[in-house]
mmCIF file of C-alpha atoms in Angstrom:
data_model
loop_
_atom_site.group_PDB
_atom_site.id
_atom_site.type_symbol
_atom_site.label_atom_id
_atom_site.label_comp_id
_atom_site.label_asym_id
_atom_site.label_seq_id
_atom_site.Cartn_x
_atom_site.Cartn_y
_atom_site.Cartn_z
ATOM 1 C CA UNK A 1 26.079 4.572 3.860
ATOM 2 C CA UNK A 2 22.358 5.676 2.939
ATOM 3 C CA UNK A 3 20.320 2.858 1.678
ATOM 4 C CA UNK A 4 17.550 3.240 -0.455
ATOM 5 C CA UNK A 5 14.904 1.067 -1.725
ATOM 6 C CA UNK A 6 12.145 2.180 -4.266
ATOM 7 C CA UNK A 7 8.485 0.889 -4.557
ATOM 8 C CA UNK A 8 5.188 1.449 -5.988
ATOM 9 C CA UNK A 9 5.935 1.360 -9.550
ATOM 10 C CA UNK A 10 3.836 -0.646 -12.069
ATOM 11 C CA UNK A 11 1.590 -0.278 -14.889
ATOM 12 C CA UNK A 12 -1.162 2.728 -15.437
ATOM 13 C CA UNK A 13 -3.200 4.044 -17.982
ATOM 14 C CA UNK A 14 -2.815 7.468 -19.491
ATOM 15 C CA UNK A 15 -4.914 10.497 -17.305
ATOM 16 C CA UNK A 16 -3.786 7.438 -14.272
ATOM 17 C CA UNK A 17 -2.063 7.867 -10.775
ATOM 18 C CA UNK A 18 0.868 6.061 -9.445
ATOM 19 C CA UNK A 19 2.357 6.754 -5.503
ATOM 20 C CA UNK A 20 6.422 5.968 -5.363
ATOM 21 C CA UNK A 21 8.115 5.757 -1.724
ATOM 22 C CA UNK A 22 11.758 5.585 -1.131
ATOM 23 C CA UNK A 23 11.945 3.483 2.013
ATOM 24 C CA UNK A 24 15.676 5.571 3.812
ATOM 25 C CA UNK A 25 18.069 3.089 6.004
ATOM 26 C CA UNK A 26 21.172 3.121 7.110
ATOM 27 C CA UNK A 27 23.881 5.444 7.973
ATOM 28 C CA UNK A 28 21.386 8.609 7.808
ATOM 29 C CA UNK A 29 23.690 11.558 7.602
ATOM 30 C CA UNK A 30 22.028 15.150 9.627
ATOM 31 C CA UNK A 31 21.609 17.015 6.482
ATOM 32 C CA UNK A 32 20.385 15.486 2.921
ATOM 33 C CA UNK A 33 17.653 15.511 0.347
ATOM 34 C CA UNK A 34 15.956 12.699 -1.626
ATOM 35 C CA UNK A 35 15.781 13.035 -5.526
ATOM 36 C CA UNK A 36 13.598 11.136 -7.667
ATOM 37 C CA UNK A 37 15.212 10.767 -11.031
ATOM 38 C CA UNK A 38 13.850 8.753 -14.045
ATOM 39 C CA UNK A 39 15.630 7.238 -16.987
ATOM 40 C CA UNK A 40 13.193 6.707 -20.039
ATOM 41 C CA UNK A 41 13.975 4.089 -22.828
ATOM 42 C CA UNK A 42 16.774 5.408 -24.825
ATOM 43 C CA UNK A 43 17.094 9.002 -23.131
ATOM 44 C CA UNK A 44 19.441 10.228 -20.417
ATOM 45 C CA UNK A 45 18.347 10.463 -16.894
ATOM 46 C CA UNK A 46 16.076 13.210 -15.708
ATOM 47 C CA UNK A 47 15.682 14.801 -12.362
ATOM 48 C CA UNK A 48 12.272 15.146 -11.727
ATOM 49 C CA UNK A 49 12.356 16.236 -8.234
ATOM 50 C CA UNK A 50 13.930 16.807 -5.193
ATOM 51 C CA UNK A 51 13.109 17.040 -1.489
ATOM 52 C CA UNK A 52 14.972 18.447 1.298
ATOM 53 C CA UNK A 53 15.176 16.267 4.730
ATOM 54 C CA UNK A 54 16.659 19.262 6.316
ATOM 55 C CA UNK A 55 14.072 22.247 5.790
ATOM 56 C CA UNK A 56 11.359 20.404 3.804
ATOM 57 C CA UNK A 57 11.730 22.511 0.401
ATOM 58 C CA UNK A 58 11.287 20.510 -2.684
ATOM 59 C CA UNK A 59 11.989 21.158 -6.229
ATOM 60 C CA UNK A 60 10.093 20.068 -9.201
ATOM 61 C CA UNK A 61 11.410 19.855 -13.130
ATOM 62 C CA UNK A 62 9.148 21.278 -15.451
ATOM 63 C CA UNK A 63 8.197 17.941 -16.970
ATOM 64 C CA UNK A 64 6.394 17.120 -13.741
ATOM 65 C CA UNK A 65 5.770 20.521 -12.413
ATOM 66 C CA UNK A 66 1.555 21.173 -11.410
ATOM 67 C CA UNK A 67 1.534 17.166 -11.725
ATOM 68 C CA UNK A 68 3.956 15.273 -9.124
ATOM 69 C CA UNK A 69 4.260 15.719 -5.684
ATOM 70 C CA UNK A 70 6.584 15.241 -3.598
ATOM 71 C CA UNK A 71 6.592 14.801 0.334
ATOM 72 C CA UNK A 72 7.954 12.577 2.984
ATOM 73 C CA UNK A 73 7.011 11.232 6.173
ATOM 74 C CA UNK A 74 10.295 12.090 8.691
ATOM 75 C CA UNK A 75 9.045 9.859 11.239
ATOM 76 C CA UNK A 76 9.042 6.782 8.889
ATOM 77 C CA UNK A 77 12.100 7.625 6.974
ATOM 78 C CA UNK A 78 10.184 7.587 3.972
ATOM 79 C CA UNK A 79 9.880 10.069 0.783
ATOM 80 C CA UNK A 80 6.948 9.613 -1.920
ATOM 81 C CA UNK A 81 5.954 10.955 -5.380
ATOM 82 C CA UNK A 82 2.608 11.194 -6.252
ATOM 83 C CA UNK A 83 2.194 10.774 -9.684
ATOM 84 C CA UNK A 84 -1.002 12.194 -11.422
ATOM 85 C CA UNK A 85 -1.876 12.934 -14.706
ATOM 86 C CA UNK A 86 0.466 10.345 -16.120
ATOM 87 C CA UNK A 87 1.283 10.673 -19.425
ATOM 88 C CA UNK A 88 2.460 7.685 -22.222
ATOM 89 C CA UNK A 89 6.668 9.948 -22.015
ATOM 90 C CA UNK A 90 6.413 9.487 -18.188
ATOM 91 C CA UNK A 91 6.967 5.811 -19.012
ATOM 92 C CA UNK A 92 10.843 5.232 -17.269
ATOM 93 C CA UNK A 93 12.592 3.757 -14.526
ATOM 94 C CA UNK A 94 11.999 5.670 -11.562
ATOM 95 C CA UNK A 95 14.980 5.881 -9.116
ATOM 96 C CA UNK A 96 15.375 7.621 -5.531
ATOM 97 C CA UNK A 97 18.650 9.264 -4.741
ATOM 98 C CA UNK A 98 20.426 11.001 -2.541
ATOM 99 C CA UNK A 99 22.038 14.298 -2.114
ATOM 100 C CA UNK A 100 23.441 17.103 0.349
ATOM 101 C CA UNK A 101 21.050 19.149 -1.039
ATOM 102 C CA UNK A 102 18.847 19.755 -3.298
ATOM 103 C CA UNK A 103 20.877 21.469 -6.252
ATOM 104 C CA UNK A 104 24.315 19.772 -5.402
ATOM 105 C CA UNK A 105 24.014 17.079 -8.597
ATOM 106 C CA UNK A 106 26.238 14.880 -6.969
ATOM 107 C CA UNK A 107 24.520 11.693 -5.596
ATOM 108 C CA UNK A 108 26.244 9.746 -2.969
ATOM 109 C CA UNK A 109 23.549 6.746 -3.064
ATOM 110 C CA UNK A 110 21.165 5.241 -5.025
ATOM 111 C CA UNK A 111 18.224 2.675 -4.829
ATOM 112 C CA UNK A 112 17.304 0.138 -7.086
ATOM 113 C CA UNK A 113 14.712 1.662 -9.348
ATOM 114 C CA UNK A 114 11.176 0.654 -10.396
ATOM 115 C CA UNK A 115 9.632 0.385 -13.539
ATOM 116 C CA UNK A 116 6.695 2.901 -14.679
ATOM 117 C CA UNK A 117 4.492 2.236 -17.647
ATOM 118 C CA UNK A 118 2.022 4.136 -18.783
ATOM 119 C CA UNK A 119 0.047 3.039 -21.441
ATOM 120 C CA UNK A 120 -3.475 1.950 -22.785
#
């Protein structure tokens, strides 16, 4: 099984930057793709974006889109999101998943989270 472990999170100001990584271990299947998805105080979980380990193609909600990036290091085993522009409604729990694909919706494992707060 894929094992997942989130860092990076913390507290920022508004206008601020934050970098997440999703450190990948395990049983590392040929084919998958990391999600980040986010869960802010009393709303439903987002996905925010989404990264292929096969081909490299990501995938970005509109939310985030023009603001977060996503990329990985393959060597490493490790995804990130840079987070820029960060806004006081970015303020969640950030978790890495993953997926077959990007697009299937159906995670087979999930990491811990980490907390994000933006605010002044």
């Amino acid at each position: 099984q894929v094992q997942l472990v989130e860092s990076g999170g913390g507290l920022v100001q508004p206008g601020g930057s934050l970098r997440l990584a999703c450190a990948v271990a395990g049983d590392i299947p040929d084919r998958y793709a990391i999600d980040w998805i986010r869960q802010a105080p009393g709303q439903e979980r987002e996905l925010i974006s989404c990264i292929s380990q096969t081909d490299g193609s990501t995938y970005y909600s509109d939310s985030v889109q023009g603001r977060f990036v996503i990329s990985r290091n393959n060597a490493k085993n490790v995804v990130f999101l840079q987070m820029n522009s960060l806004k006081p409604e970015d303020t969640a729990v950030y978790y890495c998943a993953s997926e077959g694909a990007c697009g299937f919706g159906t995670y087979d494992s999930w990491g811990r989270g980490v907390e994000v707060t933006v605010s002044s």
